[in-house]
mmCIF file of C-alpha atoms and ligand atoms in Angstrom:
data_model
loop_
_atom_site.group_PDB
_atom_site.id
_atom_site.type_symbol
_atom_site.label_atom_id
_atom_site.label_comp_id
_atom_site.label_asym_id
_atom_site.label_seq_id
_atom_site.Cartn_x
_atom_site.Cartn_y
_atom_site.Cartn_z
ATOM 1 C CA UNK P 156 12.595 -17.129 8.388
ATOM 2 C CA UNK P 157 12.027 -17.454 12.236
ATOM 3 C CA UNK P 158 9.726 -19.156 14.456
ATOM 4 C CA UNK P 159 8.306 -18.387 17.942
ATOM 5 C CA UNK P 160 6.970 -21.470 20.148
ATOM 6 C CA UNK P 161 4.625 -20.714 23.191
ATOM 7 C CA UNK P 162 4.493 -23.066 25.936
ATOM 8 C CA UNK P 163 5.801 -25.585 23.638
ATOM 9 C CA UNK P 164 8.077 -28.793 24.007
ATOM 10 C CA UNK P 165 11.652 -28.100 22.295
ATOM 11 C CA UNK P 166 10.593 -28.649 18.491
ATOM 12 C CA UNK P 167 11.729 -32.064 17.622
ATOM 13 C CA UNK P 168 12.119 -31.419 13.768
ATOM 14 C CA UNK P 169 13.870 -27.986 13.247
ATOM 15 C CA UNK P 170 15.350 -27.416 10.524
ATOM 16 C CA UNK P 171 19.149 -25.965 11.955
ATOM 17 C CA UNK P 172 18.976 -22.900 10.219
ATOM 18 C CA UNK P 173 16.069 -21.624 11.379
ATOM 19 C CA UNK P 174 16.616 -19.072 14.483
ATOM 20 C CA UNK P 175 13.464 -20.416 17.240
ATOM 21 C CA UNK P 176 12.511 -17.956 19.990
ATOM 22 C CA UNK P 177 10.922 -19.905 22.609
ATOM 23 C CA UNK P 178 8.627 -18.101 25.137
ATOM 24 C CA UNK P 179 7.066 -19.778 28.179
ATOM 25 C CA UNK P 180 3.033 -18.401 28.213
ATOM 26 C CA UNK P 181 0.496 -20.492 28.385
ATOM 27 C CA UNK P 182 -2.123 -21.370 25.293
ATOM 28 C CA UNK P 183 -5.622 -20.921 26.059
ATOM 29 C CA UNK P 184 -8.501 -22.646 24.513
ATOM 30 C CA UNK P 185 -8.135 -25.606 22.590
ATOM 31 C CA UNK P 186 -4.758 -24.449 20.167
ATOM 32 C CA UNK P 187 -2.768 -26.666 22.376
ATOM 33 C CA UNK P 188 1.015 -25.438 21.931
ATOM 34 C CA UNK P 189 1.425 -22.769 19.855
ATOM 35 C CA UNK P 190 4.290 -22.083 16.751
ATOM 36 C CA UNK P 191 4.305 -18.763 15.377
ATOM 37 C CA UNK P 192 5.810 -19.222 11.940
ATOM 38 C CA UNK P 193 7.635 -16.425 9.602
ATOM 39 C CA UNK P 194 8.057 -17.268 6.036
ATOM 40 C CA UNK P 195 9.179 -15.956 3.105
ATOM 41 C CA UNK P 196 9.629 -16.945 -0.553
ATOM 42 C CA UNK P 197 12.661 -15.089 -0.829
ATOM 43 C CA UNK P 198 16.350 -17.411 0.091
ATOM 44 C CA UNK P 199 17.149 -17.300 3.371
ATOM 45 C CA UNK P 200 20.492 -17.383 4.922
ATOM 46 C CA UNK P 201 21.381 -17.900 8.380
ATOM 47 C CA UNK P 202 23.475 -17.183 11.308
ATOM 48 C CA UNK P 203 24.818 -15.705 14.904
ATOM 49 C CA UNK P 204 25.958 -12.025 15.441
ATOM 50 C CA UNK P 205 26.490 -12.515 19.794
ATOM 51 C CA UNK P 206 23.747 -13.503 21.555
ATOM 52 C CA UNK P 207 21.511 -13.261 18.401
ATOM 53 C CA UNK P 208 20.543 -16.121 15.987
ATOM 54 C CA UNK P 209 18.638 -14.465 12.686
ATOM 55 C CA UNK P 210 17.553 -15.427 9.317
ATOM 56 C CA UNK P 211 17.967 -13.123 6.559
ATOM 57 C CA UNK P 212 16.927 -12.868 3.217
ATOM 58 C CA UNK P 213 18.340 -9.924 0.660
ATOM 59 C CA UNK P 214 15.500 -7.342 2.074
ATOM 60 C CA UNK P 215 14.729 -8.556 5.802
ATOM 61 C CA UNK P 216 16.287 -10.215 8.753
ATOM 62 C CA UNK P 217 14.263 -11.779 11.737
ATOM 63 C CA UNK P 218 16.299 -12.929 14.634
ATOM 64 C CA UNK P 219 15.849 -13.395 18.477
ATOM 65 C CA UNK P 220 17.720 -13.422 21.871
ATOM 66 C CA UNK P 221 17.367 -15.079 25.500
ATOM 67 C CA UNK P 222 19.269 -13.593 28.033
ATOM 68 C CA UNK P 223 19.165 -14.858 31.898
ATOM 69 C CA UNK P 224 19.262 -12.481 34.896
ATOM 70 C CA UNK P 225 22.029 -14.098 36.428
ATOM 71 C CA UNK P 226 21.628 -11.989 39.533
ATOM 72 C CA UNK P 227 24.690 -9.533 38.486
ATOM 73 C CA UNK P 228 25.465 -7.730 41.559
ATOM 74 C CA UNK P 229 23.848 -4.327 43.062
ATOM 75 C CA UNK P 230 26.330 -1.977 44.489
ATOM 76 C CA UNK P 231 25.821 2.049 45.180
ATOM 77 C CA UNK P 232 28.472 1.837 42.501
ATOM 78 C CA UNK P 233 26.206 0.225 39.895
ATOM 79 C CA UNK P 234 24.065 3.298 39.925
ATOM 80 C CA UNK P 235 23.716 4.806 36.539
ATOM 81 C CA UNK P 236 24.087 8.645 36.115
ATOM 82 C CA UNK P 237 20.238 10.121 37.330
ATOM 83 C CA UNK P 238 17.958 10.608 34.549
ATOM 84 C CA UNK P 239 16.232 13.780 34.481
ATOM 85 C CA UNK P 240 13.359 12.148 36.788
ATOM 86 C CA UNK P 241 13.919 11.948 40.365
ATOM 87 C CA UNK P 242 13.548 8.116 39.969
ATOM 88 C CA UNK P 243 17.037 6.907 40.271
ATOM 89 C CA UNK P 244 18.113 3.909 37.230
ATOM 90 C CA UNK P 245 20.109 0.760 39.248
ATOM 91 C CA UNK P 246 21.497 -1.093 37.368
ATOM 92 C CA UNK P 247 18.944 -4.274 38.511
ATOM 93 C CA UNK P 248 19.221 -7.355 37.083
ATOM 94 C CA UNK P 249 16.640 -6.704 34.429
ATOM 95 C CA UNK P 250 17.849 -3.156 33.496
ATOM 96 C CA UNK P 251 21.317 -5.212 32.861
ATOM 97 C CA UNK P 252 19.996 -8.541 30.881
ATOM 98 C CA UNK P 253 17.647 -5.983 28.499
ATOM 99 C CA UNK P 254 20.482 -3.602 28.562
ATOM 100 C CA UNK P 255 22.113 -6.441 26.798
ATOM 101 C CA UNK P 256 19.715 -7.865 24.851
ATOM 102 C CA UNK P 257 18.999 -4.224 22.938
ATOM 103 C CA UNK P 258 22.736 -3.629 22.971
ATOM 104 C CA UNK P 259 23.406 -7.246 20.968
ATOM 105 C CA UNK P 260 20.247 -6.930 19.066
ATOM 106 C CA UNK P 261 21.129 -3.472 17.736
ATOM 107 C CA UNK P 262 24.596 -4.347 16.865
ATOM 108 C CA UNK P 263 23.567 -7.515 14.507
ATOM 109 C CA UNK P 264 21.658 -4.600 12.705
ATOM 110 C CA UNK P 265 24.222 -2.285 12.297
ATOM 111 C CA UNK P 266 26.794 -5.283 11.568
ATOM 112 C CA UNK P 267 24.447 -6.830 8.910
ATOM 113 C CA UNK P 268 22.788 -3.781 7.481
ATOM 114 C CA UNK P 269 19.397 -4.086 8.240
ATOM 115 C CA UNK P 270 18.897 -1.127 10.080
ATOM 116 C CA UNK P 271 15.387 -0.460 10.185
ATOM 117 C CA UNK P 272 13.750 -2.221 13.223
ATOM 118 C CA UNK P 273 9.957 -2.852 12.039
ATOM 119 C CA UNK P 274 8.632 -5.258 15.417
ATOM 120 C CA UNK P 275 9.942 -6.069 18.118
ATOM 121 C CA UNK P 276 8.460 -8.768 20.526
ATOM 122 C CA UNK P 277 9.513 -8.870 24.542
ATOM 123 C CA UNK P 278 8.673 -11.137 26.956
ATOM 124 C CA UNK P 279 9.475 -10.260 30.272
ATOM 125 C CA UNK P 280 9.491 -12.720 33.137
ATOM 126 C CA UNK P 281 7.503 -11.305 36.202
ATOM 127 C CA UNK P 282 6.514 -7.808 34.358
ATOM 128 C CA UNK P 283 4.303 -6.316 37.141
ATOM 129 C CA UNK P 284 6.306 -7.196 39.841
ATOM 130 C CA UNK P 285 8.327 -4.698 42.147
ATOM 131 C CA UNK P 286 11.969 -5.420 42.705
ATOM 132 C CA UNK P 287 14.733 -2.987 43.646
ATOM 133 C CA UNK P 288 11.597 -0.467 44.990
ATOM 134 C CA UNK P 289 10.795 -0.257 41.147
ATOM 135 C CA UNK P 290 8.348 -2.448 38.721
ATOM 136 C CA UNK P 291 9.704 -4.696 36.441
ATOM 137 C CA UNK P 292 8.412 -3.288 33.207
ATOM 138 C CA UNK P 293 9.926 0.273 34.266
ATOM 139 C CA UNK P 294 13.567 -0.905 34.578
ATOM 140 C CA UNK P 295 12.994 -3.092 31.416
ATOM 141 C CA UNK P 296 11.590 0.234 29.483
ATOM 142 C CA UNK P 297 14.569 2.138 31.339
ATOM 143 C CA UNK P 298 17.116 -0.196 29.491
ATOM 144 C CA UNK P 299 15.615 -0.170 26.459
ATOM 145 C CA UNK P 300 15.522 3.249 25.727
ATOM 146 C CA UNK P 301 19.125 3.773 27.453
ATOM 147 C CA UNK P 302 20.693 1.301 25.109
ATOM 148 C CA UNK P 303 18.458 3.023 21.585
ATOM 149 C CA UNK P 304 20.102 6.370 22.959
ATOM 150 C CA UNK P 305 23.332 4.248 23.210
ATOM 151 C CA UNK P 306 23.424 3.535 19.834
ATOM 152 C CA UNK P 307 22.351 6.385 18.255
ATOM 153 C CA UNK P 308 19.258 5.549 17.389
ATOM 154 C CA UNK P 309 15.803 7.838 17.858
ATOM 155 C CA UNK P 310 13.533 7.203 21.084
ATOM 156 C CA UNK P 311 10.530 9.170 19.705
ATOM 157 C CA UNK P 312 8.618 9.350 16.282
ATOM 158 C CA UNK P 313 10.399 6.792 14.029
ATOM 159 C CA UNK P 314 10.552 3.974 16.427
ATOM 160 C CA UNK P 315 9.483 0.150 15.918
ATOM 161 C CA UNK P 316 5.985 -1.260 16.740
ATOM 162 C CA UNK P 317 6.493 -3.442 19.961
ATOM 163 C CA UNK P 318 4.550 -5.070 22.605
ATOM 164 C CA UNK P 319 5.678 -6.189 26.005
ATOM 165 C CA UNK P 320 4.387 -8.678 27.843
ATOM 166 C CA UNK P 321 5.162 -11.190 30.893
ATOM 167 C CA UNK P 322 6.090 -14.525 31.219
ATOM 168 C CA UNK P 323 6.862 -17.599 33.363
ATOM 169 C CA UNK P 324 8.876 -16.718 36.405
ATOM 170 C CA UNK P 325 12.667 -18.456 35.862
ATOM 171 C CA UNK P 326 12.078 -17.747 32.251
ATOM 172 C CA UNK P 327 14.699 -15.907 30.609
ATOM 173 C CA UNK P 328 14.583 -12.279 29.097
ATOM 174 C CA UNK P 329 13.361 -13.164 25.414
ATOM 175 C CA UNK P 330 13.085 -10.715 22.441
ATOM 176 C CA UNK P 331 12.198 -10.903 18.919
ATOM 177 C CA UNK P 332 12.002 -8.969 15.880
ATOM 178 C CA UNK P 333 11.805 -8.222 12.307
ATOM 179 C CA UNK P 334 14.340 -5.700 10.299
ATOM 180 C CA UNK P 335 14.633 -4.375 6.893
ATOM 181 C CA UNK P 336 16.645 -2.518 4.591
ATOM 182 C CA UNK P 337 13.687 -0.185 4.023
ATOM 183 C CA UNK P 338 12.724 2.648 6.404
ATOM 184 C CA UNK P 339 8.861 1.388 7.007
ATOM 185 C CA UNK P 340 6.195 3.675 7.762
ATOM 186 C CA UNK P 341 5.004 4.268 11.716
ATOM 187 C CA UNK P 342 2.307 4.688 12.297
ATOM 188 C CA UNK P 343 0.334 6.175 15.884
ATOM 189 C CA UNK P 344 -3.249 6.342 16.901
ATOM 190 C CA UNK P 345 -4.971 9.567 16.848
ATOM 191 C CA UNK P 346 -6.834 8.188 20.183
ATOM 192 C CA UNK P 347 -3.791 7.917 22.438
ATOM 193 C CA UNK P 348 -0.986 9.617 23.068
ATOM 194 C CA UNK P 349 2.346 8.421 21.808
ATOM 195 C CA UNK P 350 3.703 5.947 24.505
ATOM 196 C CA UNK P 351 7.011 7.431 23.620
ATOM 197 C CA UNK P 352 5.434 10.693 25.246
ATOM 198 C CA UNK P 353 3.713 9.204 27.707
ATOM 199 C CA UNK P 354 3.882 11.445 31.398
ATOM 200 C CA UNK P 355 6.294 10.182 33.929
ATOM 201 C CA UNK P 356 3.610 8.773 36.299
ATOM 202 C CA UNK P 357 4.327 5.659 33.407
ATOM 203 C CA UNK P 358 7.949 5.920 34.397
ATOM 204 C CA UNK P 359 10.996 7.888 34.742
ATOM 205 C CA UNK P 360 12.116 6.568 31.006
ATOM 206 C CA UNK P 361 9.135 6.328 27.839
ATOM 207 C CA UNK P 362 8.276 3.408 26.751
ATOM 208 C CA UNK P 363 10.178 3.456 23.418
ATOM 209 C CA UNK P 364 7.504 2.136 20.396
ATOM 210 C CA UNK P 365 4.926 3.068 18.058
ATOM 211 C CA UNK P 366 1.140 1.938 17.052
ATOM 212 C CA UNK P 367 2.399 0.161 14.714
ATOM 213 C CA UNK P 368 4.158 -0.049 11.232
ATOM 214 C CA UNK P 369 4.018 -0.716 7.753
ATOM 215 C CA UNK P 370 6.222 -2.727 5.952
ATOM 216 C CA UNK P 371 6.607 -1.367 1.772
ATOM 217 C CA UNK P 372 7.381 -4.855 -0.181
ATOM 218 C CA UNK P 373 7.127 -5.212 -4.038
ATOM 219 C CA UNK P 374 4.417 -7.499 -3.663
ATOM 220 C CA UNK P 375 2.216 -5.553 -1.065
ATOM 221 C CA UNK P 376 2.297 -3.969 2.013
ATOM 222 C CA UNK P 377 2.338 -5.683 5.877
ATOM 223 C CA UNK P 378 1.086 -3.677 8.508
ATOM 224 C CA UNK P 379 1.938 -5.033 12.327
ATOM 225 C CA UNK P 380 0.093 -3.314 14.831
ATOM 226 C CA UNK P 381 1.830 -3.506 18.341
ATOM 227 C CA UNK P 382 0.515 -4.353 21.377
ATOM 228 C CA UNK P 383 -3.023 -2.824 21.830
ATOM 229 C CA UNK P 384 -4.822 -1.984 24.752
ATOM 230 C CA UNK P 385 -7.931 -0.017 26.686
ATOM 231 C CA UNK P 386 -5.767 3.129 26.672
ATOM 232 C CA UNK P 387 -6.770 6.670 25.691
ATOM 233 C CA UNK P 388 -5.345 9.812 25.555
ATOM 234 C CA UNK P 389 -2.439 8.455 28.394
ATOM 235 C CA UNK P 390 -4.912 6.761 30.790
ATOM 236 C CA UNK P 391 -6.273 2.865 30.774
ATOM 237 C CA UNK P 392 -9.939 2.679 30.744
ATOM 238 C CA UNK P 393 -13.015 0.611 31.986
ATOM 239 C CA UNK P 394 -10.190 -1.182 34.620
ATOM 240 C CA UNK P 395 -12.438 -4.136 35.833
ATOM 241 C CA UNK P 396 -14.436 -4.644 32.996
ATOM 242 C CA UNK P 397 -12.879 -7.047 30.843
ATOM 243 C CA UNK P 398 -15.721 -6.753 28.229
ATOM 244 C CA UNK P 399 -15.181 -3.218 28.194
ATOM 245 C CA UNK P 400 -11.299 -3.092 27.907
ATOM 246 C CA UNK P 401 -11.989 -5.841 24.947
ATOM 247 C CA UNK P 402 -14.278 -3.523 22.799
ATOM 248 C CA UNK P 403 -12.230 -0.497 23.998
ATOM 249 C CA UNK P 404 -9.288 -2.287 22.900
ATOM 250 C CA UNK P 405 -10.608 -3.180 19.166
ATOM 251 C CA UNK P 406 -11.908 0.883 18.960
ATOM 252 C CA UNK P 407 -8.357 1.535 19.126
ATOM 253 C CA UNK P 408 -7.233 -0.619 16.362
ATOM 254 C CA UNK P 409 -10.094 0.340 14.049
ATOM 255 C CA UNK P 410 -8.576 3.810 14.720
ATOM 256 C CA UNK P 411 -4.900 2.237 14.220
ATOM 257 C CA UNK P 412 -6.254 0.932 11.094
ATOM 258 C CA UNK P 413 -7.870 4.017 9.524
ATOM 259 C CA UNK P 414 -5.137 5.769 10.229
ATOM 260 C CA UNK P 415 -2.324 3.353 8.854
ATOM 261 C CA UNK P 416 -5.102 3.630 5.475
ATOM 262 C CA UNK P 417 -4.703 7.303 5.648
ATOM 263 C CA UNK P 418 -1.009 7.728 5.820
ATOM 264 C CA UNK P 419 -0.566 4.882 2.690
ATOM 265 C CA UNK P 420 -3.309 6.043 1.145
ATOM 266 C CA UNK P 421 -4.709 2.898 0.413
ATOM 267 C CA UNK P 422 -8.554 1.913 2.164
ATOM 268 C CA UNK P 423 -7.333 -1.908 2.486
ATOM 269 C CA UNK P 424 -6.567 -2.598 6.060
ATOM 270 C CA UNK P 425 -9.541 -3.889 7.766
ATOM 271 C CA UNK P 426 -10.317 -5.347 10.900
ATOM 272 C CA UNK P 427 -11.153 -9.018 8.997
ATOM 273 C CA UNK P 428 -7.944 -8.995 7.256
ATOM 274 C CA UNK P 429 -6.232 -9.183 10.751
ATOM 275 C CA UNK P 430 -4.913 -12.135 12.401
ATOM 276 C CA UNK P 431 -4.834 -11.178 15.956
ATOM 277 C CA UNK P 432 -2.588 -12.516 18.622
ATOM 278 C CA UNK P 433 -4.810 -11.678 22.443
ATOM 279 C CA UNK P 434 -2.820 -11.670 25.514
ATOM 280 C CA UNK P 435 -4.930 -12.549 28.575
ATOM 281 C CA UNK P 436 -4.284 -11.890 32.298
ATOM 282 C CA UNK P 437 -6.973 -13.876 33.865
ATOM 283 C CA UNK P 438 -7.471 -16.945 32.197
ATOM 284 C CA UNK P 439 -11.297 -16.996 33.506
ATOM 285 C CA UNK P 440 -12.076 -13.932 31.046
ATOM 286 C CA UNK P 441 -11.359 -15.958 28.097
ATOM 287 C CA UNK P 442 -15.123 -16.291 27.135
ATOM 288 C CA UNK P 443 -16.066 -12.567 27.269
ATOM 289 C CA UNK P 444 -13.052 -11.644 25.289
ATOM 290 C CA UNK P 445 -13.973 -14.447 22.566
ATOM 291 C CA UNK P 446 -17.397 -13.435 22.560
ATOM 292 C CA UNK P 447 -16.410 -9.731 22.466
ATOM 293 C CA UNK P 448 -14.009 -10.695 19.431
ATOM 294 C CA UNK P 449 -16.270 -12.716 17.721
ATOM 295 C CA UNK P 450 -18.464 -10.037 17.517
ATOM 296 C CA UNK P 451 -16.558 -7.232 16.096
ATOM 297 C CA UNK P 452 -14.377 -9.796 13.480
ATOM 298 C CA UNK P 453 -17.144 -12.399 13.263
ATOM 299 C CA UNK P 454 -16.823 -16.313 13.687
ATOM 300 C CA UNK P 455 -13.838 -16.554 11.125
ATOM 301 C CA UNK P 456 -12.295 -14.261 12.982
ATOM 302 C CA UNK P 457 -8.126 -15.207 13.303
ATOM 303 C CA UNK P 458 -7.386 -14.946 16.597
ATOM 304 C CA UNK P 459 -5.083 -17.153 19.186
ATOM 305 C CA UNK P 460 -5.242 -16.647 23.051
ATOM 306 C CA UNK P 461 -2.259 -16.827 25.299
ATOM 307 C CA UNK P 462 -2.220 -16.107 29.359
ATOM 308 C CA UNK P 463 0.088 -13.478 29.881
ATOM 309 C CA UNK P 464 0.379 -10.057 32.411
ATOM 310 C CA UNK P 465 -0.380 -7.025 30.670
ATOM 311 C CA UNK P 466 2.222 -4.184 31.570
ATOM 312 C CA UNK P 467 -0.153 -1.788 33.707
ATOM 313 C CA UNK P 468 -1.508 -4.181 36.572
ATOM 314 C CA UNK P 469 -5.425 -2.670 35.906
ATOM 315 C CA UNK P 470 -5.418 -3.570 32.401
ATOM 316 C CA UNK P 471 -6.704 -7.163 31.596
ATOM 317 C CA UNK P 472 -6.368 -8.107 27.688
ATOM 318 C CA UNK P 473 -4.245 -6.754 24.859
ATOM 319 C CA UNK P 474 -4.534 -7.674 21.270
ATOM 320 C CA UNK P 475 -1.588 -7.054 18.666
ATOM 321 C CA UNK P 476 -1.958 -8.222 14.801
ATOM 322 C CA UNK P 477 -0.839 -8.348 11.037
ATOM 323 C CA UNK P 478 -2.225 -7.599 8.079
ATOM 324 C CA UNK P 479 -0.918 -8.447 4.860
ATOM 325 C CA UNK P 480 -2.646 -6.850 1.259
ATOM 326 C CA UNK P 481 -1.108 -7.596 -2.069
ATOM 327 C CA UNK P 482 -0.735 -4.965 -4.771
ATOM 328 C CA UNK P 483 -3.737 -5.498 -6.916
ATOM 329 C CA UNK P 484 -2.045 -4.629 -10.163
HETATM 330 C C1 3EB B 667 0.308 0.621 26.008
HETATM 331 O O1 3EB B 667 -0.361 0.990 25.041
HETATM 332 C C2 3EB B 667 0.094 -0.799 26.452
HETATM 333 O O2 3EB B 667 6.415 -1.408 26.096
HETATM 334 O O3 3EB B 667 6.780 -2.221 24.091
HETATM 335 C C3 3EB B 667 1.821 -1.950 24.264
HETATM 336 C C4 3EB B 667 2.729 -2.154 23.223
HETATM 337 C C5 3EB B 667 2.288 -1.719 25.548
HETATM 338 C C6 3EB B 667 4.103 -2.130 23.478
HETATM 339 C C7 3EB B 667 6.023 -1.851 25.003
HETATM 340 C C8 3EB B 667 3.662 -1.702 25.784
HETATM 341 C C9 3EB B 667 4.567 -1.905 24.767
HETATM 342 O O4 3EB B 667 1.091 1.357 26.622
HETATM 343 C C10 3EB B 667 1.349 -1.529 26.690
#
């Protein structure tokens, strides 16, 4: 259905009708370039709805988007109405190019049908960085939940599983995602508070996701978990102890996993049925975190490493993953 490439050459044999999402972070260890592939046995047709080239077959639709910051102008004009916070939403060329991405993403659901977001991936260029007297992250999480509100859609409780991580500067805005006709299950982690509840120390605007989610198919279940990291309650954890935010990091998904077994009431998601994608700030930590993974998955463990920020500057790894069981009947 769709494919993401990391830090890979333009493919040279694509078939045209697959929609290819092509993030610049760096592979670590030996993977070389990296092709995240989504398939389905289903019939797939594709197409583009704006800025957004999907796939869709008669239950699900991936698709993706790239949008520049083409350095649209800052004026006092540009200011958007205050949000409840004293911190003030400009209209910076981030805030605009997400604004956009969410707005054109959102509207190929509603145009298409497939209005259930399930995952969303972002990849912001520059994440931790300030510009405008405001981090990067903050005016992307701004946007996004300005342009959910925009178009109707909720901003707490039955929101997709996301992550959100940086990329290459001069890389474009890039997003991509997985819809169905079928309201999935969301799941959160007993462990942390909701991010969409997080305090505004995090921001003047929520990040907008949950935990993760579970995907109901006829054959089985899928469960993405978002972005995971060495948060609990609201507050990161162990910052400058890599090893520590690793095993902190894989608590939390146990917990993610229980719970997601809970609410389905099925006992089948387990930590080695995961294949786990880790996002790594400093590449030089990439031993500890393998060894740390190794040791909670074991040596078959299903795991590929890519450099990327984090989106709080004192946390060092995150891990997101997928679980697929089949229906044993
Ligand atoms: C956290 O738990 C770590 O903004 O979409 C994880 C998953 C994180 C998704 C997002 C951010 C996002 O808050 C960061």
């Amino acid at each position: 259905m769709g494919v993401a490439t990391f830090d890979a050459p333009p493919l040279e044999r694509r078939a045209a009708d697959v929609p290819v999402a092509e993030i610049n972070t760096p592979v670590l260890g030996d993977a070389g370039a990296l092709c995240e592939v989504w398939r389905t046995r289903q019939a797939i047709e594709s197409g583009v709805h704006g800025g957004v080239r999907y796939a869709r077959t008669a239950d699900m639709l991936f698709g993706c988007i790239a949008v520049p910051e083409n350095g649209a102008e800052i004026s006092a004009a540009s200011w958007a109405t205050p949000s409840a916070s004293a911190e003030k939403e400009q209209r910076t060329p981030l805030y605009v190019a997400t604004e956009r991405a969410y707005r054109e993403i959102l509207a190929t659901l509603d145009a298409l049908g497939y209005v259930h977001l399930i995952r969303v991936w972002n990849y912001v260029p520059e994440i931790n960085r300030d510009t405008h007297g405001i981090e990067r992250y903050r005016q992307f999480n701004s946007a996004r939940q300005a342009a959910l509100l925009a178009s109707g859609r909720p901003v707490t409780g039955n929101v997709s599983a996301a992550c959100a991580l940086g990329a290459a500067v001069g890389s474009p805005l890039v997003v991509y995602f997985l819809a169905s006709h079928s309201a999935p299950t969301f799941i959160e982690n007993p462990r942390q508070v909701s991010a969409y509840n997080y305090p505004p120390r995090y921001g003047a605007r929520s990040p907008v996701f949950s935990r993760a989610a579970v995907l109901h198919q006829p054959d089985g279940m899928t469960l993405f978990i978002s972005g995971t990291a060495s948060i609990v309650g609201h507050r990161t954890i162990h910052a400058g102890d890599t090893a520590a935010q690793t095993r902190e990091t894989l608590s939390n998904i146990e917990a993610v996993l229980a719970e997601a077994n809970r609410v389905t009431g099925s006992g089948e998601f387990a930590l080695d049925t995961l294949a786990c994608k880790v996002y790594v700030r400093c590449p030089s930590d990439l031993p500890v975190i393998q060894a740390e993974l190794r040791a909670a998955l074991g040596a078959a463990a299903r795991a590929v490493y890519l450099q990327a920020d984090i989106c709080r500057r004192d946390l060092s790894v995150e891990i997101e993953a997928t679980a697929m069981v089949a229906h044993t009947t």
